[in-house]
mmCIF file with all atom_site columns, C-alpha atoms in Angstrom:
data_model
loop_
_atom_site.group_PDB
_atom_site.id
_atom_site.type_symbol
_atom_site.label_atom_id
_atom_site.label_alt_id
_atom_site.label_comp_id
_atom_site.label_asym_id
_atom_site.label_entity_id
_atom_site.label_seq_id
_atom_site.pdbx_PDB_ins_code
_atom_site.Cartn_x
_atom_site.Cartn_y
_atom_site.Cartn_z
_atom_site.occupancy
_atom_site.B_iso_or_equiv
_atom_site.pdbx_formal_charge
_atom_site.auth_seq_id
_atom_site.auth_comp_id
_atom_site.auth_asym_id
_atom_site.auth_atom_id
_atom_site.pdbx_PDB_model_num
ATOM 1   C CA . GLN A 1 1   ? 288.421 76.509 309.124 1.00 73.00 ? 177 GLN A CA 1
ATOM 2   C CA . ASN A 1 2   ? 285.736 79.092 308.608 1.00 86.00 ? 178 ASN A CA 1
ATOM 3   C CA . TYR A 1 3   ? 283.353 78.209 312.347 1.00 90.00 ? 179 TYR A CA 1
ATOM 4   C CA . PHE A 1 4   ? 284.783 78.713 315.615 1.00 91.00 ? 180 PHE A CA 1
ATOM 5   C CA . TRP A 1 5   ? 283.275 77.752 318.956 1.00 92.00 ? 181 TRP A CA 1
ATOM 6   C CA . TRP A 1 6   ? 282.794 81.189 320.012 1.00 91.00 ? 182 TRP A CA 1
ATOM 7   C CA . ASP A 1 7   ? 280.517 81.502 317.262 1.00 92.00 ? 183 ASP A CA 1
ATOM 8   C CA . ILE A 1 8   ? 278.146 79.934 319.447 1.00 93.00 ? 184 ILE A CA 1
ATOM 9   C CA . ARG A 1 9   ? 277.263 82.887 321.430 1.00 90.00 ? 185 ARG A CA 1
ATOM 10  C CA . ASN A 1 10  ? 273.691 81.909 322.961 1.00 91.00 ? 186 ASN A CA 1
ATOM 11  C CA . LEU A 1 11  ? 272.152 78.357 323.689 1.00 92.00 ? 187 LEU A CA 1
ATOM 12  C CA . ARG A 1 12  ? 268.103 77.384 324.731 1.00 91.00 ? 188 ARG A CA 1
ATOM 13  C CA . SER A 1 13  ? 267.022 74.397 325.030 1.00 91.00 ? 189 SER A CA 1
ATOM 14  C CA . TRP A 1 14  ? 264.336 73.457 322.154 1.00 90.00 ? 190 TRP A CA 1
ATOM 15  C CA . ASP A 1 15  ? 261.733 72.826 324.865 1.00 86.00 ? 191 ASP A CA 1
ATOM 16  C CA . SER A 1 16  ? 258.630 72.741 322.188 1.00 85.00 ? 192 SER A CA 1
ATOM 17  C CA . PHE A 1 17  ? 260.606 69.996 320.365 1.00 85.00 ? 193 PHE A CA 1
ATOM 18  C CA . ASN A 1 18  ? 259.348 66.801 322.240 1.00 81.00 ? 194 ASN A CA 1
ATOM 19  C CA . VAL A 1 19  ? 257.571 63.951 322.220 1.00 80.00 ? 195 VAL A CA 1
ATOM 20  C CA . GLU A 1 20  ? 254.531 65.346 324.282 1.00 84.00 ? 196 GLU A CA 1
ATOM 21  C CA . THR A 1 21  ? 254.192 68.246 321.319 1.00 85.00 ? 197 THR A CA 1
ATOM 22  C CA . ILE A 1 22  ? 254.576 66.296 318.917 1.00 80.00 ? 198 ILE A CA 1
ATOM 23  C CA . SER A 1 23  ? 252.169 63.259 319.674 1.00 82.00 ? 199 SER A CA 1
ATOM 24  C CA . THR A 1 24  ? 249.313 66.001 319.785 1.00 86.00 ? 200 THR A CA 1
ATOM 25  C CA . ILE A 1 25  ? 249.658 66.599 316.045 1.00 82.00 ? 201 ILE A CA 1
ATOM 26  C CA . PRO A 1 26  ? 246.050 65.264 314.599 1.00 83.00 ? 202 PRO A CA 1
ATOM 27  C CA . GLY A 1 27  ? 246.353 61.855 313.461 1.00 78.00 ? 203 GLY A CA 1
ATOM 28  C CA . LEU A 1 28  ? 249.627 60.695 314.210 1.00 75.00 ? 204 LEU A CA 1
ATOM 29  C CA . TYR A 1 29  ? 249.138 57.739 316.076 1.00 76.00 ? 205 TYR A CA 1
ATOM 30  C CA . THR A 1 30  ? 247.192 56.525 313.988 1.00 78.00 ? 206 THR A CA 1
ATOM 31  C CA . LEU A 1 31  ? 249.517 56.964 311.044 1.00 75.00 ? 207 LEU A CA 1
ATOM 32  C CA . LEU A 1 32  ? 252.329 55.161 313.511 1.00 73.00 ? 208 LEU A CA 1
ATOM 33  C CA . THR A 1 33  ? 250.134 52.752 313.830 1.00 78.00 ? 209 THR A CA 1
ATOM 34  C CA . THR A 1 34  ? 249.183 51.875 310.402 1.00 77.00 ? 210 THR A CA 1
ATOM 35  C CA . GLN A 1 35  ? 250.197 48.394 308.501 1.00 78.00 ? 211 GLN A CA 1
ATOM 36  C CA . VAL A 1 36  ? 252.107 48.913 305.604 1.00 72.00 ? 212 VAL A CA 1
ATOM 37  C CA . ASP A 1 37  ? 252.679 46.324 302.749 1.00 75.00 ? 213 ASP A CA 1
ATOM 38  C CA . ALA A 1 38  ? 256.796 45.777 303.182 1.00 74.00 ? 214 ALA A CA 1
ATOM 39  C CA . ASN A 1 39  ? 256.744 46.138 299.116 1.00 74.00 ? 215 ASN A CA 1
ATOM 40  C CA . ARG A 1 40  ? 256.027 49.403 299.607 1.00 68.00 ? 216 ARG A CA 1
ATOM 41  C CA . LEU A 1 41  ? 259.337 50.553 302.279 1.00 68.00 ? 217 LEU A CA 1
ATOM 42  C CA . ALA A 1 42  ? 263.037 50.517 300.516 1.00 66.00 ? 218 ALA A CA 1
ATOM 43  C CA . ALA A 1 43  ? 265.116 47.628 300.344 1.00 70.00 ? 219 ALA A CA 1
ATOM 44  C CA . ILE A 1 44  ? 267.473 47.689 303.256 1.00 67.00 ? 220 ILE A CA 1
ATOM 45  C CA . PRO A 1 45  ? 271.280 46.148 303.043 1.00 64.00 ? 221 PRO A CA 1
ATOM 46  C CA . SER A 1 46  ? 272.089 43.663 305.974 1.00 62.00 ? 222 SER A CA 1
ATOM 47  C CA . ALA A 1 47  ? 273.931 45.982 308.524 1.00 55.00 ? 223 ALA A CA 1
ATOM 48  C CA . THR A 1 48  ? 275.863 42.753 309.373 1.00 52.00 ? 224 THR A CA 1
ATOM 49  C CA . LYS A 1 49  ? 278.717 44.086 307.838 1.00 56.00 ? 225 LYS A CA 1
ATOM 50  C CA . THR A 1 50  ? 278.671 47.947 308.680 1.00 53.00 ? 226 THR A CA 1
ATOM 51  C CA . ALA A 1 51  ? 277.235 48.036 312.172 1.00 61.00 ? 227 ALA A CA 1
ATOM 52  C CA . THR A 1 52  ? 280.586 49.026 313.694 1.00 71.00 ? 228 THR A CA 1
ATOM 53  C CA . PRO A 1 53  ? 281.698 51.748 311.885 1.00 78.00 ? 229 PRO A CA 1
ATOM 54  C CA . ASP A 1 54  ? 285.752 52.003 312.059 1.00 81.00 ? 230 ASP A CA 1
ATOM 55  C CA . ASN A 1 55  ? 286.026 55.811 311.645 1.00 84.00 ? 231 ASN A CA 1
ATOM 56  C CA . GLU A 1 56  ? 283.799 58.866 310.766 1.00 85.00 ? 232 GLU A CA 1
ATOM 57  C CA . SER A 1 57  ? 283.496 58.411 306.955 1.00 84.00 ? 233 SER A CA 1
ATOM 58  C CA . ASN A 1 58  ? 282.098 54.230 307.339 1.00 86.00 ? 234 ASN A CA 1
ATOM 59  C CA . LEU A 1 59  ? 279.919 55.626 310.044 1.00 88.00 ? 235 LEU A CA 1
ATOM 60  C CA . ILE A 1 60  ? 278.481 58.182 306.772 1.00 87.00 ? 236 ILE A CA 1
ATOM 61  C CA . ASP A 1 61  ? 278.460 55.272 304.679 1.00 86.00 ? 237 ASP A CA 1
ATOM 62  C CA . LEU A 1 62  ? 276.267 53.774 307.592 1.00 86.00 ? 238 LEU A CA 1
ATOM 63  C CA . VAL A 1 63  ? 274.184 56.645 307.664 1.00 87.00 ? 239 VAL A CA 1
ATOM 64  C CA . ASN A 1 64  ? 273.727 56.513 303.790 1.00 87.00 ? 240 ASN A CA 1
ATOM 65  C CA . LYS A 1 65  ? 272.958 53.114 303.449 1.00 86.00 ? 241 LYS A CA 1
ATOM 66  C CA . ILE A 1 66  ? 270.821 52.104 306.184 1.00 83.00 ? 242 ILE A CA 1
ATOM 67  C CA . TYR A 1 67  ? 269.386 54.666 308.289 1.00 83.00 ? 243 TYR A CA 1
ATOM 68  C CA . ALA A 1 68  ? 268.569 57.502 305.485 1.00 86.00 ? 244 ALA A CA 1
ATOM 69  C CA . PRO A 1 69  ? 266.398 54.900 303.232 1.00 85.00 ? 245 PRO A CA 1
ATOM 70  C CA . LYS A 1 70  ? 264.347 54.242 306.734 1.00 82.00 ? 246 LYS A CA 1
ATOM 71  C CA . VAL A 1 71  ? 263.416 57.759 306.740 1.00 83.00 ? 247 VAL A CA 1
ATOM 72  C CA . ASN A 1 72  ? 262.783 58.389 303.678 1.00 85.00 ? 248 ASN A CA 1
ATOM 73  C CA . ALA A 1 73  ? 260.808 55.309 303.002 1.00 83.00 ? 249 ALA A CA 1
ATOM 74  C CA . ALA A 1 74  ? 258.606 56.356 305.986 1.00 80.00 ? 250 ALA A CA 1
ATOM 75  C CA . VAL A 1 75  ? 258.512 59.729 305.074 1.00 82.00 ? 251 VAL A CA 1
ATOM 76  C CA . SER A 1 76  ? 257.070 58.555 301.355 1.00 83.00 ? 252 SER A CA 1
ATOM 77  C CA . VAL A 1 77  ? 254.156 56.331 302.672 1.00 80.00 ? 253 VAL A CA 1
ATOM 78  C CA . SER A 1 78  ? 252.841 59.225 304.803 1.00 78.00 ? 254 SER A CA 1
ATOM 79  C CA . GLN A 1 79  ? 253.246 62.107 302.842 1.00 80.00 ? 255 GLN A CA 1
ATOM 80  C CA . GLY A 1 80  ? 253.301 61.131 299.602 1.00 80.00 ? 256 GLY A CA 1
ATOM 81  C CA . PRO A 1 81  ? 256.260 61.514 296.519 1.00 78.00 ? 257 PRO A CA 1
ATOM 82  C CA . THR A 1 82  ? 256.680 65.006 296.666 1.00 84.00 ? 258 THR A CA 1
ATOM 83  C CA . CYS A 1 83  ? 257.870 64.818 300.328 1.00 85.00 ? 259 CYS A CA 1
ATOM 84  C CA . LEU A 1 84  ? 261.177 66.123 301.506 1.00 87.00 ? 260 LEU A CA 1
ATOM 85  C CA . SER A 1 85  ? 263.687 63.363 301.790 1.00 88.00 ? 261 SER A CA 1
ATOM 86  C CA . LEU A 1 86  ? 267.390 63.000 302.889 1.00 88.00 ? 262 LEU A CA 1
ATOM 87  C CA . TYR A 1 87  ? 270.387 62.926 300.343 1.00 87.00 ? 263 TYR A CA 1
ATOM 88  C CA . PRO A 1 88  ? 273.547 62.430 300.950 1.00 88.00 ? 264 PRO A CA 1
ATOM 89  C CA . VAL A 1 89  ? 275.794 65.555 299.872 1.00 85.00 ? 265 VAL A CA 1
ATOM 90  C CA . PRO A 1 90  ? 278.259 63.382 296.919 1.00 73.00 ? 266 PRO A CA 1
ATOM 91  C CA . THR A 1 91  ? 281.692 63.610 298.373 1.00 68.00 ? 267 THR A CA 1
ATOM 92  C CA . THR A 1 92  ? 282.874 65.382 295.505 1.00 60.00 ? 268 THR A CA 1
ATOM 93  C CA . GLU A 1 93  ? 280.620 68.737 296.246 1.00 55.00 ? 269 GLU A CA 1
ATOM 94  C CA . ARG A 1 94  ? 281.096 68.544 299.598 1.00 59.00 ? 270 ARG A CA 1
ATOM 95  C CA . GLN A 1 95  ? 283.203 71.250 300.869 1.00 64.00 ? 271 GLN A CA 1
ATOM 96  C CA . VAL A 1 96  ? 285.583 70.585 303.567 1.00 68.00 ? 272 VAL A CA 1
ATOM 97  C CA . ASN A 1 97  ? 283.007 72.029 306.119 1.00 77.00 ? 273 ASN A CA 1
ATOM 98  C CA . GLY A 1 98  ? 279.630 71.424 305.031 1.00 81.00 ? 274 GLY A CA 1
ATOM 99  C CA . PRO A 1 99  ? 277.484 69.349 305.367 1.00 85.00 ? 275 PRO A CA 1
ATOM 100 C CA . HIS A 1 100 ? 276.924 65.159 305.095 1.00 90.00 ? 276 HIS A CA 1
ATOM 101 C CA . PHE A 1 101 ? 273.240 65.381 304.189 1.00 91.00 ? 277 PHE A CA 1
ATOM 102 C CA . LEU A 1 102 ? 270.659 67.645 303.029 1.00 90.00 ? 278 LEU A CA 1
ATOM 103 C CA . ALA A 1 103 ? 267.100 67.469 302.990 1.00 91.00 ? 279 ALA A CA 1
ATOM 104 C CA . ASN A 1 104 ? 264.747 68.812 300.161 1.00 88.00 ? 280 ASN A CA 1
ATOM 105 C CA . TYR A 1 105 ? 261.720 68.428 297.879 1.00 88.00 ? 281 TYR A CA 1
ATOM 106 C CA . PRO A 1 106 ? 262.241 66.594 294.761 1.00 84.00 ? 282 PRO A CA 1
ATOM 107 C CA . HIS A 1 107 ? 260.932 69.740 292.603 1.00 83.00 ? 283 HIS A CA 1
ATOM 108 C CA . ASP A 1 108 ? 262.855 72.042 295.113 1.00 81.00 ? 284 ASP A CA 1
ATOM 109 C CA . ASN A 1 109 ? 265.289 74.296 292.016 1.00 82.00 ? 285 ASN A CA 1
ATOM 110 C CA . GLU A 1 110 ? 266.153 76.673 294.784 1.00 82.00 ? 286 GLU A CA 1
ATOM 111 C CA . ARG A 1 111 ? 270.360 77.181 295.093 1.00 80.00 ? 287 ARG A CA 1
ATOM 112 C CA . THR A 1 112 ? 272.830 78.618 297.306 1.00 77.00 ? 288 THR A CA 1
ATOM 113 C CA . LEU A 1 113 ? 275.211 81.792 296.890 1.00 77.00 ? 289 LEU A CA 1
ATOM 114 C CA . ALA A 1 114 ? 277.595 79.347 296.128 1.00 74.00 ? 290 ALA A CA 1
ATOM 115 C CA . GLY A 1 115 ? 275.540 77.519 293.217 1.00 73.00 ? 291 GLY A CA 1
ATOM 116 C CA . GLY A 1 116 ? 274.911 74.083 295.382 1.00 73.00 ? 292 GLY A CA 1
ATOM 117 C CA . ALA A 1 117 ? 271.870 72.228 296.336 1.00 74.00 ? 293 ALA A CA 1
ATOM 118 C CA . ARG A 1 118 ? 269.880 74.836 299.151 1.00 80.00 ? 294 ARG A CA 1
ATOM 119 C CA . GLY A 1 119 ? 268.965 72.337 301.322 1.00 84.00 ? 295 GLY A CA 1
ATOM 120 C CA . ARG A 1 120 ? 265.922 72.964 303.857 1.00 89.00 ? 296 ARG A CA 1
ATOM 121 C CA . VAL A 1 121 ? 267.481 70.783 306.931 1.00 93.00 ? 297 VAL A CA 1
ATOM 122 C CA . VAL A 1 122 ? 271.330 69.875 307.341 1.00 94.00 ? 298 VAL A CA 1
ATOM 123 C CA . GLY A 1 123 ? 273.025 67.061 308.624 1.00 94.00 ? 299 GLY A CA 1
ATOM 124 C CA . LEU A 1 124 ? 276.108 66.020 310.494 1.00 94.00 ? 300 LEU A CA 1
ATOM 125 C CA . ILE A 1 125 ? 277.466 63.116 311.253 1.00 94.00 ? 301 ILE A CA 1
ATOM 126 C CA . LYS A 1 126 ? 280.180 63.070 314.051 1.00 94.00 ? 302 LYS A CA 1
ATOM 127 C CA . SER A 1 127 ? 281.630 60.292 316.112 1.00 92.00 ? 303 SER A CA 1
ATOM 128 C CA . PHE A 1 128 ? 280.604 60.559 319.308 1.00 92.00 ? 304 PHE A CA 1
ATOM 129 C CA . ASP A 1 129 ? 284.217 60.318 321.127 1.00 90.00 ? 305 ASP A CA 1
ATOM 130 C CA . GLN A 1 130 ? 284.684 63.744 319.127 1.00 91.00 ? 306 GLN A CA 1
ATOM 131 C CA . TRP A 1 131 ? 281.132 65.014 319.602 1.00 95.00 ? 307 TRP A CA 1
ATOM 132 C CA . ASN A 1 132 ? 278.302 64.421 322.270 1.00 94.00 ? 308 ASN A CA 1
ATOM 133 C CA . THR A 1 133 ? 275.831 66.381 324.465 1.00 94.00 ? 309 THR A CA 1
ATOM 134 C CA . GLY A 1 134 ? 277.340 64.833 327.397 1.00 93.00 ? 310 GLY A CA 1
ATOM 135 C CA . MET A 1 135 ? 280.776 67.520 326.519 1.00 95.00 ? 311 MET A CA 1
ATOM 136 C CA . ARG A 1 136 ? 278.770 70.307 327.644 1.00 93.00 ? 312 ARG A CA 1
ATOM 137 C CA . ASN A 1 137 ? 279.202 69.520 331.232 1.00 93.00 ? 313 ASN A CA 1
ATOM 138 C CA . GLU A 1 138 ? 282.503 68.117 331.327 1.00 94.00 ? 314 GLU A CA 1
ATOM 139 C CA . VAL A 1 139 ? 286.093 69.988 331.526 1.00 95.00 ? 315 VAL A CA 1
ATOM 140 C CA . PRO A 1 140 ? 286.581 73.055 329.462 1.00 94.00 ? 316 PRO A CA 1
ATOM 141 C CA . TYR A 1 141 ? 288.331 71.796 326.786 1.00 93.00 ? 317 TYR A CA 1
ATOM 142 C CA . GLN A 1 142 ? 285.379 69.378 326.430 1.00 94.00 ? 318 GLN A CA 1
ATOM 143 C CA . LYS A 1 143 ? 282.696 72.167 325.998 1.00 95.00 ? 319 LYS A CA 1
ATOM 144 C CA . VAL A 1 144 ? 284.980 73.794 323.321 1.00 95.00 ? 320 VAL A CA 1
ATOM 145 C CA . LYS A 1 145 ? 284.342 70.350 321.113 1.00 95.00 ? 321 LYS A CA 1
ATOM 146 C CA . TYR A 1 146 ? 280.817 70.443 321.798 1.00 96.00 ? 322 TYR A CA 1
ATOM 147 C CA . LEU A 1 147 ? 280.253 73.811 321.161 1.00 96.00 ? 323 LEU A CA 1
ATOM 148 C CA . ASN A 1 148 ? 282.768 73.645 318.086 1.00 95.00 ? 324 ASN A CA 1
ATOM 149 C CA . GLY A 1 149 ? 280.590 70.317 316.414 1.00 95.00 ? 325 GLY A CA 1
ATOM 150 C CA . LEU A 1 150 ? 276.906 73.095 316.717 1.00 96.00 ? 326 LEU A CA 1
ATOM 151 C CA . ALA A 1 151 ? 279.781 76.133 314.873 1.00 96.00 ? 327 ALA A CA 1
ATOM 152 C CA . HIS A 1 152 ? 279.778 73.608 312.279 1.00 95.00 ? 328 HIS A CA 1
ATOM 153 C CA . LEU A 1 153 ? 276.371 72.858 312.052 1.00 95.00 ? 329 LEU A CA 1
ATOM 154 C CA . GLN A 1 154 ? 275.382 76.560 312.348 1.00 94.00 ? 330 GLN A CA 1
ATOM 155 C CA . LYS A 1 155 ? 278.168 77.751 309.503 1.00 93.00 ? 331 LYS A CA 1
ATOM 156 C CA . CYS A 1 156 ? 276.061 74.773 307.508 1.00 91.00 ? 332 CYS A CA 1
ATOM 157 C CA . MET A 1 157 ? 272.634 75.683 308.294 1.00 91.00 ? 333 MET A CA 1
ATOM 158 C CA . ARG A 1 158 ? 273.552 79.455 307.211 1.00 89.00 ? 334 ARG A CA 1
ATOM 159 C CA . ASP A 1 159 ? 275.502 78.403 304.141 1.00 88.00 ? 335 ASP A CA 1
ATOM 160 C CA . HIS A 1 160 ? 271.563 76.289 303.128 1.00 88.00 ? 336 HIS A CA 1
ATOM 161 C CA . SER A 1 161 ? 269.843 79.235 304.555 1.00 86.00 ? 337 SER A CA 1
ATOM 162 C CA . CYS A 1 162 ? 267.650 77.212 306.810 1.00 89.00 ? 338 CYS A CA 1
ATOM 163 C CA . ARG A 1 163 ? 266.967 77.225 310.274 1.00 90.00 ? 339 ARG A CA 1
ATOM 164 C CA . TYR A 1 164 ? 266.756 73.349 310.384 1.00 93.00 ? 340 TYR A CA 1
ATOM 165 C CA . GLY A 1 165 ? 269.799 70.628 311.459 1.00 95.00 ? 341 GLY A CA 1
ATOM 166 C CA . PHE A 1 166 ? 270.901 67.712 313.286 1.00 95.00 ? 342 PHE A CA 1
ATOM 167 C CA . ILE A 1 167 ? 273.751 65.955 314.434 1.00 96.00 ? 343 ILE A CA 1
ATOM 168 C CA . LEU A 1 168 ? 273.295 62.211 314.632 1.00 93.00 ? 344 LEU A CA 1
ATOM 169 C CA . THR A 1 169 ? 276.457 60.156 315.994 1.00 93.00 ? 345 THR A CA 1
ATOM 170 C CA . GLU A 1 170 ? 276.018 55.971 317.272 1.00 90.00 ? 346 GLU A CA 1
ATOM 171 C CA . ILE A 1 171 ? 274.614 57.159 319.974 1.00 90.00 ? 347 ILE A CA 1
ATOM 172 C CA . GLU A 1 172 ? 272.307 60.006 319.776 1.00 92.00 ? 348 GLU A CA 1
ATOM 173 C CA . LEU A 1 173 ? 270.461 62.132 317.192 1.00 92.00 ? 349 LEU A CA 1
ATOM 174 C CA . VAL A 1 174 ? 270.367 65.753 318.289 1.00 94.00 ? 350 VAL A CA 1
ATOM 175 C CA . CYS A 1 175 ? 267.931 68.542 316.377 1.00 94.00 ? 351 CYS A CA 1
ATOM 176 C CA . VAL A 1 176 ? 269.126 72.487 316.286 1.00 95.00 ? 352 VAL A CA 1
ATOM 177 C CA . ARG A 1 177 ? 266.891 75.092 315.394 1.00 93.00 ? 353 ARG A CA 1
ATOM 178 C CA . ALA A 1 178 ? 268.569 78.215 314.741 1.00 91.00 ? 354 ALA A CA 1
ATOM 179 C CA . GLY A 1 179 ? 266.751 80.892 317.089 1.00 88.00 ? 355 GLY A CA 1
ATOM 180 C CA . CYS A 1 180 ? 265.399 84.022 316.547 1.00 82.00 ? 356 CYS A CA 1
ATOM 181 C CA . ASP A 1 181 ? 262.561 86.708 318.263 1.00 77.00 ? 357 ASP A CA 1
ATOM 182 C CA . GLU A 1 182 ? 259.082 85.447 318.537 1.00 78.00 ? 358 GLU A CA 1
ATOM 183 C CA . GLY A 1 183 ? 256.901 85.902 316.031 1.00 74.00 ? 359 GLY A CA 1
ATOM 184 C CA . SER A 1 184 ? 259.986 86.418 313.154 1.00 74.00 ? 360 SER A CA 1
ATOM 185 C CA . ASP A 1 185 ? 261.619 84.084 311.263 1.00 73.00 ? 361 ASP A CA 1
ATOM 186 C CA . ILE A 1 186 ? 265.295 85.698 311.226 1.00 75.00 ? 362 ILE A CA 1
ATOM 187 C CA . PRO A 1 187 ? 267.272 84.006 313.036 1.00 80.00 ? 363 PRO A CA 1
ATOM 188 C CA . TYR A 1 188 ? 270.357 85.453 315.037 1.00 82.00 ? 364 TYR A CA 1
ATOM 189 C CA . TYR A 1 189 ? 273.651 84.440 314.687 1.00 89.00 ? 365 TYR A CA 1
ATOM 190 C CA . GLY A 1 190 ? 274.989 82.520 317.588 1.00 87.00 ? 366 GLY A CA 1
ATOM 191 C CA . TYR A 1 191 ? 271.385 81.748 318.790 1.00 91.00 ? 367 TYR A CA 1
ATOM 192 C CA . LEU A 1 192 ? 270.254 78.210 319.096 1.00 92.00 ? 368 LEU A CA 1
ATOM 193 C CA . GLU A 1 193 ? 267.537 76.217 320.513 1.00 91.00 ? 369 GLU A CA 1
ATOM 194 C CA . ILE A 1 194 ? 268.844 72.171 320.840 1.00 92.00 ? 370 ILE A CA 1
ATOM 195 C CA . GLY A 1 195 ? 266.295 69.695 321.047 1.00 89.00 ? 371 GLY A CA 1
ATOM 196 C CA . ARG A 1 196 ? 266.209 67.140 323.508 1.00 78.00 ? 372 ARG A CA 1
ATOM 197 C CA . ALA A 1 197 ? 269.194 64.389 322.623 1.00 71.00 ? 373 ALA A CA 1
ATOM 198 C CA . HIS A 1 198 ? 267.387 60.562 321.093 1.00 65.00 ? 374 HIS A CA 1
ATOM 199 C CA . VAL A 1 199 ? 269.127 58.074 322.532 1.00 59.00 ? 375 VAL A CA 1
#
């Protein structure tokens, strides 16, 4: 394992990442309430067999089959076919401690130092009993598990040279941004801004 809980040295709240700020984007409400022909959306398989995953691997498959296509279809309808899209990292390419999902543009040919596709956003899928935001207020060993999950995400973000990432569990979505000085885009190691969890 090449990341550790003590890598996370400074956590701040990502206050600007909230519904109120996002709702000030011009035209967003109109976009969200626009009727869309069902033929333009991705065909999503029935969730009856996968709605209760037995393990983290099954949870990753569930996100891959159901949630990622819905997100990609919605973004594609609003921004066109050259938009950012989310896709699972193939198991054959996934490193032991690598991300489960990446998002980038179809025309994006940038590569990481290791030769893999560069991610503009990286994502991890974790089982809620192994990682959740409530752990930050629990007993010390649970806090260590919480920080270790963030350290894992920070490692993936650094490996893919991006500032943005997320952790998705069965019960919440947590968006993370690598922190940096005001007016700078060079993040500090160990400094993460955490968005409010969305359940």
